[in-house]
Amino acid sequence: MTAHVRIAPWADGDLDLLRRKNEPEMTKYLGGPESEEKLLARHERYLNLSGPGVAQMFSVVLLPEGEKVGSVGYWEKIWQDEWVYETGWGVLPEYQGRGIAAAAAISLIETLRPVRKHQWLHAFPSVEHLASNAICRKAGFSFVAECEFEYPKGTVKPSNDWRFDLG
């Protein structure tokens, strides 16, 4: 089943979505839930990201319902001495398993391609996070290698490096 979604730039009203994404089930592979203070700071960062071609967060809107069911975004980083984009996503538990995250990743790629400054878009799911690794495959990313990846800050864990050629 292919989900139909659109992605909308992160907005003030998305704080409740961010709170839902901060629940233990959603943060299992991301270091666990953040405090309310850190969550509010994250929301502000999402609102103030640099914008197209640099960094941007989006809510994932399920169509035709129009309900916000997750988030997806990208940001610049240096990976192996090269500027690249990193991406991440999350879909609320009750909407998982419907192809929504893969559709959102594909939508993000389509949005990023025309404004891109870098050739590669990377995703670094934990080797244990089978669903996120499957999303990478479904969205057309190529597996590069297993790597050690730091997230959250101070926590290094075995991850898979997936990349998508935006060129």
Short mmCIF file of N, CA and C in Angstrom, two decimals:
data_model
loop_
_atom_site.label_atom_id
_atom_site.label_comp_id
_atom_site.label_asym_id
_atom_site.label_seq_id
_atom_site.Cartn_x
_atom_site.Cartn_y
_atom_site.Cartn_z
N MET A 1 0.84 -1.18 0.00
CA MET A 1 0.00 0.00 0.00
C MET A 1 0.89 1.25 0.00
N THR A 2 0.67 2.13 -0.94
CA THR A 2 1.43 3.36 -0.99
C THR A 2 0.60 4.48 -0.37
N ALA A 3 1.17 5.09 0.64
CA ALA A 3 0.47 6.18 1.32
C ALA A 3 0.60 7.45 0.49
N HIS A 4 -0.41 8.29 0.60
CA HIS A 4 -0.38 9.58 -0.06
C HIS A 4 -0.21 10.64 1.02
N VAL A 5 0.88 11.38 0.90
CA VAL A 5 1.19 12.40 1.89
C VAL A 5 1.64 13.67 1.19
N ARG A 6 1.64 14.73 1.95
CA ARG A 6 2.34 15.95 1.54
C ARG A 6 3.14 16.36 2.76
N ILE A 7 4.19 17.11 2.51
CA ILE A 7 4.97 17.62 3.63
C ILE A 7 4.78 19.13 3.68
N ALA A 8 4.63 19.65 4.89
CA ALA A 8 4.37 21.08 5.10
C ALA A 8 5.46 21.63 6.00
N PRO A 9 6.00 22.81 5.70
CA PRO A 9 7.04 23.39 6.55
C PRO A 9 6.60 23.44 8.02
N TRP A 10 7.53 23.15 8.90
CA TRP A 10 7.27 23.14 10.34
C TRP A 10 6.67 24.48 10.76
N ALA A 11 5.65 24.43 11.62
CA ALA A 11 4.92 25.64 12.01
C ALA A 11 4.72 25.66 13.53
N ASP A 12 4.34 26.83 14.04
CA ASP A 12 4.08 27.00 15.48
C ASP A 12 3.14 25.92 16.01
N GLY A 13 2.12 25.59 15.26
CA GLY A 13 1.12 24.64 15.69
C GLY A 13 1.59 23.19 15.73
N ASP A 14 2.84 22.93 15.37
CA ASP A 14 3.35 21.56 15.34
C ASP A 14 3.97 21.11 16.67
N LEU A 15 3.90 21.94 17.68
CA LEU A 15 4.47 21.56 18.98
C LEU A 15 3.80 20.31 19.54
N ASP A 16 2.49 20.19 19.41
CA ASP A 16 1.80 19.00 19.92
C ASP A 16 2.26 17.74 19.19
N LEU A 17 2.50 17.85 17.89
CA LEU A 17 3.04 16.73 17.12
C LEU A 17 4.42 16.34 17.66
N LEU A 18 5.25 17.33 17.94
CA LEU A 18 6.57 17.07 18.49
C LEU A 18 6.47 16.38 19.86
N ARG A 19 5.52 16.80 20.66
CA ARG A 19 5.30 16.15 21.97
C ARG A 19 4.92 14.68 21.78
N ARG A 20 4.05 14.41 20.82
CA ARG A 20 3.66 13.02 20.55
C ARG A 20 4.86 12.20 20.08
N LYS A 21 5.73 12.82 19.30
CA LYS A 21 6.91 12.12 18.81
C LYS A 21 7.97 11.93 19.90
N ASN A 22 7.79 12.56 21.04
CA ASN A 22 8.73 12.48 22.16
C ASN A 22 8.39 11.34 23.13
N GLU A 23 7.37 10.57 22.84
CA GLU A 23 6.97 9.48 23.72
C GLU A 23 7.99 8.34 23.64
N PRO A 24 8.11 7.54 24.71
CA PRO A 24 9.13 6.47 24.75
C PRO A 24 9.14 5.56 23.53
N GLU A 25 7.97 5.17 23.04
CA GLU A 25 7.90 4.28 21.87
C GLU A 25 8.54 4.92 20.64
N MET A 26 8.42 6.24 20.53
CA MET A 26 8.95 6.96 19.36
C MET A 26 10.44 7.27 19.49
N THR A 27 10.97 7.27 20.69
CA THR A 27 12.36 7.69 20.90
C THR A 27 13.26 6.53 21.32
N LYS A 28 12.76 5.32 21.19
CA LYS A 28 13.50 4.12 21.61
C LYS A 28 14.90 4.07 21.01
N TYR A 29 15.06 4.40 19.74
CA TYR A 29 16.35 4.33 19.05
C TYR A 29 17.06 5.69 19.01
N LEU A 30 16.50 6.67 19.71
CA LEU A 30 17.04 8.03 19.65
C LEU A 30 17.49 8.54 21.02
N GLY A 31 17.67 7.65 21.96
CA GLY A 31 18.16 8.07 23.27
C GLY A 31 17.08 8.35 24.29
N GLY A 32 15.82 8.11 23.96
CA GLY A 32 14.74 8.31 24.92
C GLY A 32 14.14 9.70 24.86
N PRO A 33 13.03 9.90 25.58
CA PRO A 33 12.33 11.19 25.55
C PRO A 33 13.19 12.33 26.10
N GLU A 34 12.93 13.51 25.57
CA GLU A 34 13.60 14.73 26.05
C GLU A 34 12.71 15.42 27.08
N SER A 35 13.33 16.24 27.91
CA SER A 35 12.57 17.04 28.87
C SER A 35 11.73 18.07 28.11
N GLU A 36 10.73 18.62 28.78
CA GLU A 36 9.90 19.66 28.16
C GLU A 36 10.75 20.84 27.72
N GLU A 37 11.74 21.21 28.53
CA GLU A 37 12.63 22.33 28.19
C GLU A 37 13.39 22.04 26.89
N LYS A 38 13.94 20.84 26.76
CA LYS A 38 14.67 20.48 25.54
C LYS A 38 13.72 20.38 24.35
N LEU A 39 12.52 19.91 24.60
CA LEU A 39 11.53 19.80 23.54
C LEU A 39 11.14 21.18 22.99
N LEU A 40 10.93 22.13 23.90
CA LEU A 40 10.61 23.50 23.47
C LEU A 40 11.77 24.11 22.69
N ALA A 41 13.00 23.83 23.11
CA ALA A 41 14.17 24.33 22.39
C ALA A 41 14.25 23.69 21.00
N ARG A 42 13.95 22.40 20.91
CA ARG A 42 13.94 21.71 19.61
C ARG A 42 12.89 22.33 18.68
N HIS A 43 11.71 22.59 19.22
CA HIS A 43 10.64 23.21 18.43
C HIS A 43 11.11 24.56 17.88
N GLU A 44 11.74 25.36 18.71
CA GLU A 44 12.27 26.67 18.26
C GLU A 44 13.32 26.49 17.17
N ARG A 45 14.20 25.50 17.34
CA ARG A 45 15.21 25.24 16.30
C ARG A 45 14.53 24.86 14.99
N TYR A 46 13.52 24.00 15.07
CA TYR A 46 12.82 23.59 13.86
C TYR A 46 12.17 24.79 13.16
N LEU A 47 11.62 25.69 13.95
CA LEU A 47 10.98 26.88 13.37
C LEU A 47 11.99 27.82 12.72
N ASN A 48 13.22 27.81 13.23
CA ASN A 48 14.21 28.79 12.79
C ASN A 48 15.34 28.20 11.96
N LEU A 49 15.14 27.01 11.41
CA LEU A 49 16.17 26.43 10.55
C LEU A 49 16.39 27.34 9.35
N SER A 50 17.53 27.21 8.73
CA SER A 50 17.96 28.11 7.66
C SER A 50 17.06 28.13 6.44
N GLY A 51 16.40 27.05 6.13
CA GLY A 51 15.48 27.06 5.00
C GLY A 51 15.96 26.22 3.83
N PRO A 52 15.26 26.34 2.69
CA PRO A 52 15.51 25.48 1.54
C PRO A 52 16.98 25.42 1.13
N GLY A 53 17.44 24.19 0.93
CA GLY A 53 18.81 23.96 0.49
C GLY A 53 19.82 23.92 1.62
N VAL A 54 19.42 24.28 2.83
CA VAL A 54 20.35 24.27 3.98
C VAL A 54 19.84 23.32 5.05
N ALA A 55 18.67 23.60 5.60
CA ALA A 55 18.06 22.77 6.64
C ALA A 55 16.58 23.13 6.73
N GLN A 56 15.75 22.11 6.86
CA GLN A 56 14.31 22.38 6.96
C GLN A 56 13.61 21.16 7.55
N MET A 57 12.66 21.44 8.44
CA MET A 57 11.80 20.39 9.00
C MET A 57 10.40 20.56 8.45
N PHE A 58 9.70 19.43 8.36
CA PHE A 58 8.35 19.40 7.82
C PHE A 58 7.47 18.51 8.68
N SER A 59 6.21 18.83 8.73
CA SER A 59 5.23 17.88 9.26
C SER A 59 4.79 17.02 8.08
N VAL A 60 4.40 15.79 8.39
CA VAL A 60 3.91 14.87 7.37
C VAL A 60 2.39 14.85 7.50
N VAL A 61 1.72 15.19 6.40
CA VAL A 61 0.27 15.31 6.38
C VAL A 61 -0.30 14.17 5.54
N LEU A 62 -1.13 13.34 6.17
CA LEU A 62 -1.76 12.22 5.48
C LEU A 62 -2.92 12.73 4.63
N LEU A 63 -2.96 12.29 3.38
CA LEU A 63 -4.01 12.69 2.45
C LEU A 63 -4.96 11.52 2.20
N PRO A 64 -6.23 11.76 2.04
CA PRO A 64 -6.89 13.05 1.93
C PRO A 64 -7.33 13.63 3.29
N GLU A 65 -7.07 12.90 4.38
CA GLU A 65 -7.57 13.31 5.69
C GLU A 65 -7.06 14.67 6.15
N GLY A 66 -5.81 15.00 5.79
CA GLY A 66 -5.22 16.26 6.21
C GLY A 66 -4.68 16.22 7.63
N GLU A 67 -4.57 15.04 8.20
CA GLU A 67 -4.09 14.89 9.57
C GLU A 67 -2.56 14.82 9.61
N LYS A 68 -1.97 15.55 10.57
CA LYS A 68 -0.50 15.51 10.74
C LYS A 68 -0.14 14.25 11.50
N VAL A 69 0.70 13.41 10.87
CA VAL A 69 0.98 12.08 11.42
C VAL A 69 2.47 11.83 11.68
N GLY A 70 3.32 12.82 11.44
CA GLY A 70 4.75 12.63 11.66
C GLY A 70 5.55 13.82 11.18
N SER A 71 6.85 13.60 11.10
CA SER A 71 7.75 14.66 10.63
C SER A 71 8.88 14.06 9.81
N VAL A 72 9.48 14.91 9.01
CA VAL A 72 10.64 14.55 8.21
C VAL A 72 11.44 15.84 8.01
N GLY A 73 12.74 15.71 7.88
CA GLY A 73 13.55 16.91 7.69
C GLY A 73 14.93 16.59 7.18
N TYR A 74 15.67 17.65 6.89
CA TYR A 74 17.06 17.49 6.46
C TYR A 74 17.87 18.66 7.01
N TRP A 75 19.17 18.44 7.11
CA TRP A 75 20.10 19.46 7.60
C TRP A 75 21.48 19.13 7.06
N GLU A 76 22.32 20.14 6.99
CA GLU A 76 23.68 19.95 6.51
C GLU A 76 24.57 19.40 7.63
N LYS A 77 25.55 18.62 7.23
CA LYS A 77 26.56 18.14 8.17
C LYS A 77 27.80 17.73 7.38
N ILE A 78 28.90 17.65 8.06
CA ILE A 78 30.11 17.12 7.45
C ILE A 78 30.18 15.64 7.80
N TRP A 79 30.27 14.81 6.79
CA TRP A 79 30.38 13.36 6.98
C TRP A 79 31.56 12.88 6.14
N GLN A 80 32.52 12.27 6.82
CA GLN A 80 33.72 11.77 6.17
C GLN A 80 34.37 12.84 5.30
N ASP A 81 34.56 14.02 5.91
CA ASP A 81 35.25 15.16 5.31
C ASP A 81 34.52 15.77 4.10
N GLU A 82 33.24 15.56 4.00
CA GLU A 82 32.46 16.09 2.88
C GLU A 82 31.15 16.66 3.41
N TRP A 83 30.73 17.82 2.84
CA TRP A 83 29.42 18.36 3.19
C TRP A 83 28.35 17.51 2.53
N VAL A 84 27.38 17.09 3.32
CA VAL A 84 26.25 16.28 2.85
C VAL A 84 25.01 16.77 3.58
N TYR A 85 23.87 16.20 3.23
CA TYR A 85 22.66 16.38 4.02
C TYR A 85 22.42 15.11 4.82
N GLU A 86 21.86 15.29 6.01
CA GLU A 86 21.37 14.17 6.79
C GLU A 86 19.86 14.32 6.85
N THR A 87 19.16 13.20 6.90
CA THR A 87 17.71 13.23 7.02
C THR A 87 17.26 12.34 8.16
N GLY A 88 16.08 12.63 8.66
CA GLY A 88 15.45 11.80 9.68
C GLY A 88 13.95 11.96 9.59
N TRP A 89 13.22 10.98 10.11
CA TRP A 89 11.77 10.99 10.03
C TRP A 89 11.20 10.26 11.23
N GLY A 90 9.94 10.44 11.44
CA GLY A 90 9.21 9.71 12.47
C GLY A 90 7.73 9.80 12.19
N VAL A 91 7.05 8.67 12.29
CA VAL A 91 5.61 8.60 12.08
C VAL A 91 4.97 8.07 13.36
N LEU A 92 3.90 8.70 13.79
CA LEU A 92 3.22 8.30 15.02
C LEU A 92 2.84 6.81 14.97
N PRO A 93 2.91 6.13 16.12
CA PRO A 93 2.71 4.67 16.16
C PRO A 93 1.44 4.17 15.47
N GLU A 94 0.33 4.87 15.65
CA GLU A 94 -0.92 4.37 15.07
C GLU A 94 -0.96 4.47 13.55
N TYR A 95 0.03 5.15 12.94
CA TYR A 95 0.08 5.29 11.48
C TYR A 95 1.24 4.50 10.86
N GLN A 96 2.02 3.84 11.68
CA GLN A 96 3.16 3.09 11.17
C GLN A 96 2.70 1.86 10.40
N GLY A 97 3.57 1.40 9.49
CA GLY A 97 3.27 0.20 8.72
C GLY A 97 2.40 0.43 7.50
N ARG A 98 2.17 1.68 7.15
CA ARG A 98 1.32 2.01 5.99
C ARG A 98 2.10 2.63 4.83
N GLY A 99 3.42 2.71 4.95
CA GLY A 99 4.23 3.32 3.89
C GLY A 99 4.33 4.82 3.99
N ILE A 100 3.87 5.39 5.09
CA ILE A 100 3.85 6.85 5.24
C ILE A 100 5.26 7.42 5.33
N ALA A 101 6.13 6.80 6.11
CA ALA A 101 7.49 7.32 6.27
C ALA A 101 8.26 7.28 4.95
N ALA A 102 8.12 6.19 4.21
CA ALA A 102 8.80 6.10 2.91
C ALA A 102 8.25 7.16 1.95
N ALA A 103 6.94 7.34 1.95
CA ALA A 103 6.34 8.38 1.09
C ALA A 103 6.82 9.76 1.50
N ALA A 104 6.95 10.00 2.80
CA ALA A 104 7.45 11.29 3.28
C ALA A 104 8.90 11.50 2.88
N ALA A 105 9.73 10.45 2.97
CA ALA A 105 11.13 10.56 2.56
C ALA A 105 11.24 10.87 1.07
N ILE A 106 10.42 10.22 0.27
CA ILE A 106 10.42 10.48 -1.17
C ILE A 106 9.97 11.91 -1.45
N SER A 107 8.96 12.37 -0.73
CA SER A 107 8.49 13.74 -0.89
C SER A 107 9.58 14.75 -0.50
N LEU A 108 10.31 14.43 0.57
CA LEU A 108 11.43 15.28 0.99
C LEU A 108 12.49 15.35 -0.12
N ILE A 109 12.82 14.22 -0.69
CA ILE A 109 13.82 14.17 -1.77
C ILE A 109 13.36 15.05 -2.93
N GLU A 110 12.09 14.93 -3.31
CA GLU A 110 11.56 15.73 -4.43
C GLU A 110 11.59 17.23 -4.11
N THR A 111 11.41 17.57 -2.83
CA THR A 111 11.44 18.97 -2.40
C THR A 111 12.88 19.50 -2.37
N LEU A 112 13.80 18.66 -1.95
CA LEU A 112 15.20 19.07 -1.78
C LEU A 112 15.96 19.15 -3.11
N ARG A 113 15.69 18.25 -4.02
CA ARG A 113 16.46 18.18 -5.27
C ARG A 113 16.64 19.53 -5.98
N PRO A 114 15.58 20.29 -6.21
CA PRO A 114 15.76 21.53 -6.98
C PRO A 114 16.54 22.63 -6.24
N VAL A 115 16.67 22.54 -4.93
CA VAL A 115 17.35 23.60 -4.17
C VAL A 115 18.66 23.12 -3.54
N ARG A 116 19.04 21.90 -3.83
CA ARG A 116 20.18 21.27 -3.16
C ARG A 116 21.50 21.98 -3.43
N LYS A 117 22.36 21.93 -2.42
CA LYS A 117 23.74 22.42 -2.54
C LYS A 117 24.74 21.27 -2.50
N HIS A 118 24.29 20.09 -2.10
CA HIS A 118 25.17 18.94 -1.92
C HIS A 118 24.61 17.75 -2.70
N GLN A 119 25.49 16.84 -3.07
CA GLN A 119 25.09 15.70 -3.88
C GLN A 119 24.37 14.62 -3.08
N TRP A 120 24.77 14.43 -1.81
CA TRP A 120 24.29 13.26 -1.07
C TRP A 120 23.36 13.61 0.07
N LEU A 121 22.33 12.80 0.21
CA LEU A 121 21.42 12.83 1.35
C LEU A 121 21.63 11.51 2.09
N HIS A 122 22.03 11.58 3.35
CA HIS A 122 22.31 10.38 4.15
C HIS A 122 21.26 10.19 5.23
N ALA A 123 21.05 8.94 5.59
CA ALA A 123 20.26 8.56 6.76
C ALA A 123 21.10 7.57 7.56
N PHE A 124 21.01 7.64 8.88
CA PHE A 124 21.85 6.82 9.75
C PHE A 124 21.03 6.06 10.80
N PRO A 125 20.10 5.19 10.39
CA PRO A 125 19.32 4.46 11.38
C PRO A 125 20.19 3.46 12.14
N SER A 126 19.83 3.22 13.38
CA SER A 126 20.48 2.20 14.19
C SER A 126 20.40 0.86 13.45
N VAL A 127 21.43 0.03 13.58
CA VAL A 127 21.37 -1.28 12.94
C VAL A 127 20.20 -2.09 13.49
N GLU A 128 19.76 -1.78 14.71
CA GLU A 128 18.65 -2.49 15.34
C GLU A 128 17.27 -2.00 14.88
N HIS A 129 17.23 -0.83 14.27
CA HIS A 129 15.94 -0.25 13.88
C HIS A 129 15.57 -0.75 12.49
N LEU A 130 15.00 -1.94 12.45
CA LEU A 130 14.70 -2.60 11.18
C LEU A 130 13.74 -1.79 10.32
N ALA A 131 12.74 -1.17 10.94
CA ALA A 131 11.75 -0.41 10.17
C ALA A 131 12.40 0.78 9.45
N SER A 132 13.26 1.53 10.12
CA SER A 132 13.90 2.68 9.47
C SER A 132 14.85 2.24 8.36
N ASN A 133 15.52 1.11 8.56
CA ASN A 133 16.38 0.60 7.49
C ASN A 133 15.54 0.19 6.28
N ALA A 134 14.37 -0.40 6.52
CA ALA A 134 13.47 -0.77 5.42
C ALA A 134 12.96 0.48 4.70
N ILE A 135 12.69 1.54 5.43
CA ILE A 135 12.24 2.80 4.82
C ILE A 135 13.31 3.33 3.88
N CYS A 136 14.58 3.26 4.30
CA CYS A 136 15.67 3.70 3.43
C CYS A 136 15.64 2.94 2.10
N ARG A 137 15.48 1.63 2.17
CA ARG A 137 15.41 0.82 0.94
C ARG A 137 14.22 1.24 0.08
N LYS A 138 13.05 1.36 0.70
CA LYS A 138 11.83 1.69 -0.04
C LYS A 138 11.91 3.07 -0.68
N ALA A 139 12.62 3.99 -0.04
CA ALA A 139 12.72 5.36 -0.57
C ALA A 139 13.84 5.51 -1.61
N GLY A 140 14.57 4.42 -1.87
CA GLY A 140 15.58 4.47 -2.93
C GLY A 140 16.98 4.80 -2.48
N PHE A 141 17.23 4.79 -1.17
CA PHE A 141 18.59 5.01 -0.68
C PHE A 141 19.43 3.77 -0.97
N SER A 142 20.73 3.95 -1.11
CA SER A 142 21.67 2.85 -1.28
C SER A 142 22.43 2.64 0.01
N PHE A 143 22.60 1.38 0.39
CA PHE A 143 23.35 1.06 1.60
C PHE A 143 24.82 1.29 1.33
N VAL A 144 25.50 2.02 2.23
CA VAL A 144 26.93 2.28 2.09
C VAL A 144 27.71 1.31 2.97
N ALA A 145 27.47 1.37 4.29
CA ALA A 145 28.21 0.52 5.22
C ALA A 145 27.66 0.69 6.62
N GLU A 146 27.99 -0.24 7.48
CA GLU A 146 27.72 -0.05 8.90
C GLU A 146 28.78 0.92 9.42
N CYS A 147 28.38 1.78 10.35
CA CYS A 147 29.29 2.79 10.87
C CYS A 147 29.00 3.05 12.34
N GLU A 148 29.87 3.76 12.99
CA GLU A 148 29.62 4.25 14.34
C GLU A 148 29.08 5.66 14.18
N PHE A 149 27.90 5.92 14.75
CA PHE A 149 27.27 7.23 14.58
C PHE A 149 26.88 7.77 15.94
N GLU A 150 27.12 9.06 16.15
CA GLU A 150 26.83 9.69 17.43
C GLU A 150 25.47 10.37 17.41
N TYR A 151 24.54 9.82 18.19
CA TYR A 151 23.24 10.45 18.42
C TYR A 151 22.53 9.69 19.53
N PRO A 152 22.03 10.41 20.51
CA PRO A 152 22.23 11.83 20.75
C PRO A 152 23.69 12.13 21.12
N LYS A 153 24.00 13.41 21.22
CA LYS A 153 25.37 13.84 21.50
C LYS A 153 25.91 13.06 22.71
N GLY A 154 27.10 12.49 22.51
CA GLY A 154 27.73 11.72 23.56
C GLY A 154 27.42 10.23 23.53
N THR A 155 26.53 9.81 22.64
CA THR A 155 26.17 8.40 22.53
C THR A 155 26.51 7.90 21.13
N VAL A 156 27.50 7.03 21.06
CA VAL A 156 27.91 6.44 19.78
C VAL A 156 27.33 5.04 19.72
N LYS A 157 26.71 4.73 18.59
CA LYS A 157 26.09 3.41 18.45
C LYS A 157 26.27 2.90 17.03
N PRO A 158 26.20 1.57 16.86
CA PRO A 158 26.29 1.00 15.51
C PRO A 158 25.07 1.43 14.70
N SER A 159 25.33 2.01 13.55
CA SER A 159 24.28 2.49 12.66
C SER A 159 24.58 2.05 11.25
N ASN A 160 23.60 2.18 10.39
CA ASN A 160 23.81 1.93 8.97
C ASN A 160 23.83 3.27 8.24
N ASP A 161 24.78 3.42 7.35
CA ASP A 161 24.89 4.62 6.52
C ASP A 161 24.21 4.32 5.19
N TRP A 162 23.12 5.01 4.95
CA TRP A 162 22.38 4.94 3.69
C TRP A 162 22.51 6.28 3.00
N ARG A 163 22.61 6.30 1.69
CA ARG A 163 22.68 7.58 0.99
C ARG A 163 21.87 7.56 -0.29
N PHE A 164 21.43 8.77 -0.64
CA PHE A 164 20.65 8.97 -1.85
C PHE A 164 21.37 10.03 -2.68
N ASP A 165 21.56 9.77 -3.96
CA ASP A 165 22.23 10.72 -4.86
C ASP A 165 21.20 11.72 -5.36
N LEU A 166 21.34 12.96 -4.93
CA LEU A 166 20.41 14.02 -5.30
C LEU A 166 20.72 14.61 -6.68
N GLY A 167 21.87 14.22 -7.23
CA GLY A 167 22.33 14.79 -8.51
C GLY A 167 21.70 14.29 -9.71
#
